[in-house]
Amino acid sequence: MNALNVVTLSEAKLFLRLDADYNYDDTLIESLITASVQEVELMTCQILYQRTISVRTNKKGTYRIFDYPLLSIESLTNTDLDAVDYEEDQSEWFTDVLSYERGYQTLVYVAGYGWDYEGGTETPAAIQTALKEMITYLYENRDNPKTHYPAIVDILLQPYKRVTLF
């Protein structure tokens, strides 16, 4: 998956009121989709499309995952690539992966919104609408952007903003 699965090119063009066969600005619109998805991920502290993430843990063998939504922990291996036993401790704001083996380890997990069974994305509709508003704003103001997105973007994203203090 990638950013173009959260809001497709055809959805963005429809929201922009462009004809489906108008393809002159397709590359620009795709880049605006990608930039908007990245911006909303930063604003909300949520991952908008599924991806596999690999990180190195510290010497104590513990790691705190703030990524949301966390779908699964795939593996935890030591430097010799041997599987390491671990426990998960989930809270509302993060998930701790606890290992009693000391030393650096590699943690692989999957996070982000996925697909529903009807072929669409599970990303909440309000986030998708905020993305479309951002794309429209960036498209229409590409020559002279102002400093802030339209207020509707903040209103739509407010319930989805996660705050992490770390």
Backbone as a ProteinNet text record, in pm:
[ID]
protein_1_A
[PRIMARY]
MNALNVVTLSEAKLFLRLDADYNYDDTLIESLITASVQEVELMTCQILYQRTISVRTNKKGTYRIFDYPLLSIESLTNTDLDAVDYEEDQSEWFTDVLSYERGYQTLVYVAGYGWDYEGGTETPAAIQTALKEMITYLYENRDNPKTHYPAIVDILLQPYKRVTLF
[TERTIARY]
83	0	87.6	30.4	100.2	-1.9	45.8	-41.2	-154.6	-134.5	-237.6	-351.3	-338.9	-448.9	-543.4	-498.1	-582.1	-683.1	-635.3	-719.1	-665.4	-748.5	-702.6	-700.9	-631.3	-625.8	-765.4	-845.7	-980.6	-1068.5	-1054.4	-1130.3	-1088.2	-957.5	-908	-957	-953.1	-999.2	-1148.8	-1225	-1368.4	-1393	-1317.7	-1332	-1287.4	-1187.7	-1139.1	-1229.3	-1329.3	-1422.5	-1351.4	-1258.7	-1188.7	-1246.2	-1248.6	-1294.7	-1201.2	-1258.3	-1179.4	-1075.1	-1105	-1009.7	-907.4	-918.9	-819.5	-699	-589.1	-472.6	-348.2	-364.7	-249.6	-182.4	-260.6	-207.4	-200.6	-211	-213.4	-90.4	26.8	149.6	148.5	105.1	94.3	-4.2	-120.8	-223	-173.8	-105.7	-50	52	133.8	231.4	161.7	52.2	-24.5	-93.2	-138.9	-197.4	-92.4	25.1	132.5	172.5	188.4	225.9	117.1	-7.8	-118.1	-126.1	-107.2	-108.3	4.1	122.8	234.3	204.6	146.7	114.2	9.8	-93.5	-197.4	-142.1	-52.2	10.8	87.6	155.4	226.2	128.9	20.1	-76	-153.6	-181.3	-266	-188	-62	17.5	-49.3	-106	-165.5	-103.3	-101.9	-50.3	-170.8	-177.9	-298.7	-303.8	-193.9	-197.8	-102	-137.7	-59.9	81.6	173.4	312.9	383.2	486.5	568.6	684.7	706.1	808.9	908.5	1034.7	1142.1	1227.1	1248.6	1327.1	1423.5	1530	1624.6	1586	1578.9	1548.3	1675.5	1657.6	1773.5	1837.2	1938.7	2013.3	1930.8	1828.8	1746.2	1651	1634.7	1543.1	1397.8	1373	1235.8	1216.8	1093.1	1062.7	918.1	893.6	759.2	713.4	600.5	544.3	432.4	450.3	347.8	261.9	305.3	232.4	91.1	-4.2	-144.7	-211.2	-293.9	-327.4	-221.5	-186.5	-92.3	-171.7	-135.5	-210.9	-151.1	-19.6	42	191.7	245.1	390	432.5	516.7	555.1	667.6	771.6	884.4	972.3	1046.5	1151.3	1269	1381	1498.9	1621.5	1717.4	1842.5	1940.1	2063.2	2160.8	2201.1	2177	2205.4	2084.6	1979.2	1853.3	1775.7	1800.1	1722.9	1599.4	1486.7	1364	1381	1324.7	1332.2	1190.9	1173.5	1043.1	1015.2	890	853.3	710.5	677.6	542	497	367.1	308.6	231.7	248.7	172.8	108.1	-23.1	-92.2	-163.9	-155	-232.6	-307.4	-379.9	-456.9	-366.7	-246.9	-162.4	-41	-0.6	118.8	117	208.4	227.4	373.3	398.1	534	560.6	675.9	722.5	836.7	813.7	908.2	979.9	1110.7	1192.5	1287.8	1308.4	1398.5	1539.6	1559.5	1693.6	1758.9	1876.9	1945.9	2016.9	2043	2114.9	2022.7	2083.9	2006.5	1925.6	1802.8	1713.8	1643.6	1591.2	1517.1	1370.8	1287.1	1143.4	1077.1	991.6	918.4	768.7	696.6	553.3	480.8	348.7	264.1	170	163.9	76.9	10.4	-102.9	-172.4	-309.1	-390.3	-523	-509.2	-599.3	-593.1	-711.1	-749.9	-859.5	-981.6	-1099.9	-1220.8	-1256.9	-1359.5	-1392.4	-1462.4	-1497.8	-1562.9	-1463.8	-1334.5	-1232.3	-1188.2	-1242.8	-1203.7	-1107.3	-1073.4	-982.1	-1059.6	-996.5	-1056.7	-1027.2	-950.9	-920.3	-1052.5	-1071.9	-1199.8	-1237.3	-1366.8	-1418.2	-1379.8	-1378.2	-1342.3	-1197.7	-1109.6	-969.1	-957.8	-1031	-1028.4	-1081	-1186.5	-1240.3	-1140.5	-1074.9	-971.8	-858.9	-819.7	-715.7	-759.8	-881.7	-932.1	-936.5	-974.4	-973.5	-831.3	-734.4	-594.5	-545	-577.3	-536.2	-595.5	-723.3	-789.3	-721.9	-695.2	-629.8	-492.8	-413.9	-279.5	-285.4	-382.6	-397.4	-438.4	-534.6	-584.6	-490.7	-402.5	-311.3	-165.3	-140.8	-3.5	92.5	41.7	128.9	155	62.1	75	10.8	71.2	8.8	15.6	-88.5	-91.2	-29.7	-28.3	41.1	-41.9	-174.7	-258.4	-355.6	-387.8	-492.1	-627.9	-731.3	-865.6	-905	-987.5	-1028.6	-1098.2	-1165.8	-1236.3	-1140	-1016.1	-917.7	-894.5	-873.2	-853.3	-978	-1093.4	-1218.5	-1236.3	-1208.9	-1225.3	-1121.4	-999.5	-892.1	-887.8	-950.7	-940.7	-971.1	-1077.4	-1104	-1000.8	-918	-822.4	-680.6	-658.9	-524.4	-486.1	-371.4	-317.7	-198.9	-189.9	-80.1	7.3	133.6	227.3	337.2	363.7	469.9	583	690	804.6	932.7
-118.3	0	124.8	232.7	360.9	472.5	595.4	710.1	720.8	670.9	680.7	580.9	495.1	406.2	472.5	575.8	644.4	731.8	812.7	890	860.2	802.9	767.3	891.3	878.2	987.2	1021.1	920.3	947.2	1015.3	978.4	1045.6	1192	1215.6	1353.6	1436.5	1380.4	1454.3	1483.7	1389.7	1412.7	1525.2	1526.4	1631.6	1766.8	1764.2	1887	1933	1852.6	1879.5	1884.8	1792.1	1777.8	1658.2	1665.5	1552.4	1434.1	1314.4	1193.1	1175	1220.3	1203.1	1316.5	1416.2	1523.8	1470.1	1448.7	1386.9	1474.9	1600.4	1691.1	1710.7	1717.5	1743.6	1618.9	1499.6	1377.7	1363.7	1390.6	1379.6	1479.3	1599.8	1701.8	1658.4	1610.7	1570	1453	1357.7	1244.9	1293.1	1389.2	1441.3	1517.9	1586.4	1655.8	1557.6	1445.4	1340	1288.9	1256.3	1203.9	1304.8	1430	1534	1552.9	1548.8	1566	1450.2	1328.8	1212	1223.2	1261.1	1276.8	1384.7	1494.8	1604.3	1561.5	1489.4	1445.2	1340.7	1256.4	1161	1234.1	1341.6	1420.6	1493	1543.2	1619.7	1531	1407	1319.2	1213.3	1192.3	1081.6	947.3	933.2	808	769.9	641.1	590.9	561.7	626.9	622.3	507.2	439.4	319.7	216.2	90.1	-19	-22.7	-43.5	-65.1	-147.1	-215.2	-293.6	-207.1	-201.7	-116.2	-203.4	-175.3	-249.5	-151.2	-181.1	-92.6	-175.5	-109.4	-170.9	-129.5	-226.6	-195.6	-157.1	-108.4	-68.2	-188.7	-164.8	-272.6	-350.9	-289.5	-358.7	-457.8	-449.5	-540.1	-497.2	-367.6	-317.8	-211.4	-199.4	-97.1	-53	75.2	132.4	175.9	120.3	151.4	253.6	371.5	475.1	473.4	402.8	402.5	348	415.6	379.2	386.9	293	171.7	63.6	-3.3	-115.2	-240.9	-308.8	-426.2	-555.9	-570.4	-693.7	-674.9	-756.4	-765.1	-890.8	-874	-984.6	-1068.5	-1000.1	-1076.8	-989.4	-1056.5	-994.1	-1089.2	-1041.6	-1126.6	-1059.1	-1141.7	-1086.1	-1062.4	-1024.6	-991.1	-1112.9	-1233.4	-1356.2	-1401.4	-1318.9	-1345	-1462.7	-1493.4	-1595.4	-1528.6	-1599.7	-1546	-1528.1	-1419.6	-1386.2	-1386.5	-1444.8	-1441.8	-1301	-1260.3	-1126.4	-1127.5	-1021.6	-999.1	-862.9	-851.5	-723.8	-666	-538.4	-468.2	-348.1	-359	-254.9	-158.6	-31.7	70.9	149.4	249.1	329.2	407.8	444	535.4	470.8	353.9	289.6	141	67.4	-74.2	-95.2	-158.2	-194.8	-337.1	-358	-491.9	-520.7	-617.9	-647.5	-778.8	-774.5	-892.9	-902.9	-1023.7	-1042.7	-1075.9	-1081.5	-1102.8	-966.6	-951.1	-823.1	-813	-691.9	-667.1	-612	-565.2	-507.3	-614.9	-576.3	-667.8	-592.5	-667.9	-609	-645.9	-543.5	-560.3	-525.6	-614.4	-592.1	-596.6	-490.4	-486.1	-419.8	-439.7	-382.2	-282.5	-162	-57.7	16.3	77.2	158.5	105.8	193.1	152.8	65.4	-31.3	-123.8	-107.4	-218	-220.2	-282.6	-236.9	-305.7	-409.2	-487.1	-597	-551.6	-425.6	-374.4	-306.3	-317.7	-264.5	-123.1	-62.4	73.1	71.4	187.7	198.4	206.5	160.3	171.3	306.7	390.7	522.8	595.9	653.3	719.8	823.2	833.3	923.9	1068.8	1110	1248.8	1278	1181.7	1200.2	1206.6	1121.3	1125.7	1259.7	1312.1	1442	1552.8	1548	1647.9	1641.8	1521.5	1506.3	1568.6	1544.1	1601.1	1753.4	1807.3	1953.3	2008.6	1938.1	1981.5	1976.1	1867.8	1852.5	1964.7	1994.7	2102.6	2235.8	2261.5	2387.2	2399	2292.9	2296.4	2308.8	2243.4	2248.4	2389.4	2446.4	2577.6	2691.6	2671	2775.7	2739	2658.9	2611.4	2722.9	2831.5	2942.7	3038.1	3045.1	3140.1	3082.2	2979	2919.7	3012.8	3006.5	3083.4	2998	3048.4	2977.7	2869.6	2873.5	2778.2	2710	2583.7	2512.8	2569.7	2541.4	2587.6	2532.3	2605.3	2566	2430.5	2395	2266.4	2149.2	2163.7	2056.6	2032	2136.9	2121.4	2066.7	2112	2064.8	1915.6	1870.3	1728.6	1639.8	1690.7	1609.3	1612.1	1709.4	1725.4	1597.9	1523.7	1402.9	1291.9	1302	1194.9	1227.6	1344.4	1383.5	1310.2	1245	1174.1	1253.8	1262.5	1335.2	1234	1234.5	1146.3	1232	1207.4	1279	1181.2	1199.4	1108.9	1182.3
0	0	0	-44.9	-39.3	-20	-21	5.4	-95.9	-216.3	-319.8	-296.9	-193.7	-157.9	-58.2	10.6	107.8	34.5	-57.1	-148.8	-288.1	-372	-505.8	-595.6	-705.4	-802.8	-853.3	-883.3	-934.5	-829.3	-700.2	-594.7	-581.5	-589.2	-579.6	-698	-818.2	-936	-928	-876	-859.1	-759	-647.4	-546.6	-601.8	-690.5	-754.4	-868.8	-899.8	-1010.1	-1145.1	-1163.8	-1291.2	-1365.6	-1496	-1575.1	-1556.1	-1555.1	-1534.7	-1644.5	-1766.3	-1876	-1884.5	-1798	-1791.1	-1714.6	-1786	-1721.7	-1723.4	-1758.8	-1767.6	-1631.7	-1524.9	-1390.7	-1302.8	-1358.7	-1277.5	-1188.6	-1240.6	-1161.2	-1046	-1073.6	-968.7	-861.5	-901.4	-804.9	-720.7	-782.4	-705.9	-603.1	-640	-543.1	-431.3	-462.2	-358.9	-264.9	-318.2	-233.7	-136.2	-188.4	-103.9	3.1	-34.6	61.8	167.2	125.8	220.6	318.9	270.4	359.6	461.9	417.1	510.2	613.7	571.7	663.3	766.1	722.3	814.8	911.4	865.8	957.6	1067.7	1032.3	1133	1226.3	1172	1251.5	1349.3	1310.3	1391.6	1468.1	1433.9	1492.4	1464.1	1345.8	1301.3	1167.6	1140.3	1012.8	924.9	810.3	728.8	630.2	607.1	522.7	579.8	561	620.3	566.9	660.1	621.3	727.1	685.3	775.9	821.2	951.9	1009.7	1084	1064	1129.8	1208.9	1337.9	1424.2	1508.8	1553.8	1647.6	1788.1	1878.7	2018	2090.4	2212.4	2290.7	2361.6	2439.5	2504.8	2605.6	2661.9	2760.2	2695.9	2564.2	2495.9	2507.7	2526.3	2531.8	2425.9	2380.1	2281.3	2300.4	2290.8	2302.8	2163.6	2119.9	1988.9	2006.6	1947.3	1951.4	1825.8	1721.9	1595	1614.6	1551.3	1564	1426.9	1393.3	1464.7	1445.1	1552.9	1548.2	1516.4	1408.1	1365.6	1420.3	1410.7	1459.1	1478.5	1566.2	1582.5	1508.8	1409	1322.7	1381.8	1433.3	1486.3	1574	1659.4	1738.7	1733.1	1678	1661.4	1721.9	1762.9	1815.4	1700.4	1732.8	1628.3	1544.6	1598.1	1521.8	1440.8	1438.3	1367.8	1426.1	1554.6	1625	1686	1683.1	1741.3	1891.9	1942.9	2084.5	2140.5	2260	2326.3	2377.4	2368.6	2413.3	2466.6	2537.1	2584.4	2534.2	2510.2	2470.8	2588	2610.4	2712.5	2644.1	2616.9	2541.9	2635.4	2600.9	2669.5	2562.3	2604.8	2509.3	2414.7	2458.6	2382.9	2319.7	2366	2311.2	2345.6	2284	2312.9	2348.3	2462.9	2501.4	2457.7	2396.1	2362	2458.7	2546.6	2653.1	2625.6	2626.5	2607.6	2725.6	2772.6	2886.2	2841.7	2713.9	2659	2640.1	2692.3	2682.2	2547.6	2506.9	2382.7	2275	2169.1	2059.9	1988.7	1952.2	1883	1770.3	1675.1	1564.4	1578.9	1583.5	1598	1465	1417.6	1292.6	1326.1	1286.5	1313.2	1197.2	1193.9	1090.2	1157.6	1102.2	1156	1041.1	1070.2	971.7	938.3	883.1	839.1	715.6	701.8	588.9	495.9	436.9	339.9	402.5	363	404.6	297.4	323.8	233	105.6	97	-22.7	-116.5	-87.9	-176	-144.9	-41.9	-4.1	112.7	160.2	272.4	403.4	512.3	644.8	708.7	642.1	695.8	719.9	839	868.3	762.1	737.2	632.9	659.9	785.3	816.7	778.4	799.9	760.7	609.3	538.8	392.7	341.1	400.9	359	386.8	502.6	534.4	432.3	393.5	290.9	159	119.3	-6	0.7	116.5	134	122.7	180.8	172.1	28.7	-40.3	-180.2	-264.3	-242.9	-316.1	-287.8	-160.4	-122.4	-189	-183.3	-242.6	-394.8	-455.7	-601.6	-647.1	-577.7	-618.2	-580.9	-484.1	-438.3	-463.9	-565.5	-589.2	-629.2	-683	-721.3	-606.3	-510.1	-400.8	-274.4	-214.4	-96	24.5	103.9	227.7	337.9	457.6	564.6	632.3	621.8	692.9	598.1	632.9	559.8	599.8	522.7	560.8	698.4	770	905.2	907.9	798.8	794.8	815.9	773.8	792.5	941.1	1017.9	1162.7	1231	1189.1	1248.8	1225.2	1103.3	1070.5	1139.4	1156.3	1213.5	1366.2	1427.8	1573.5	1651.9	1621.8	1701	1682.5	1580.8	1550	1592.6	1648	1688.5	1816.8	1809.3	1925.6	1978.2	2107.8	2169.6	2241.5	2208.9	2278.9	2340	2463.7	2533.5	2556.7	2482.2	2496.7	2477.7
[MASK]
++++++++++++++++++++++++++++++++++++++++++++++++++++++++++++++++++++++++++++++++++++++++++++++++++++++++++++++++++++++++++++++++++++++++++++++++++++++++++++++++++++++

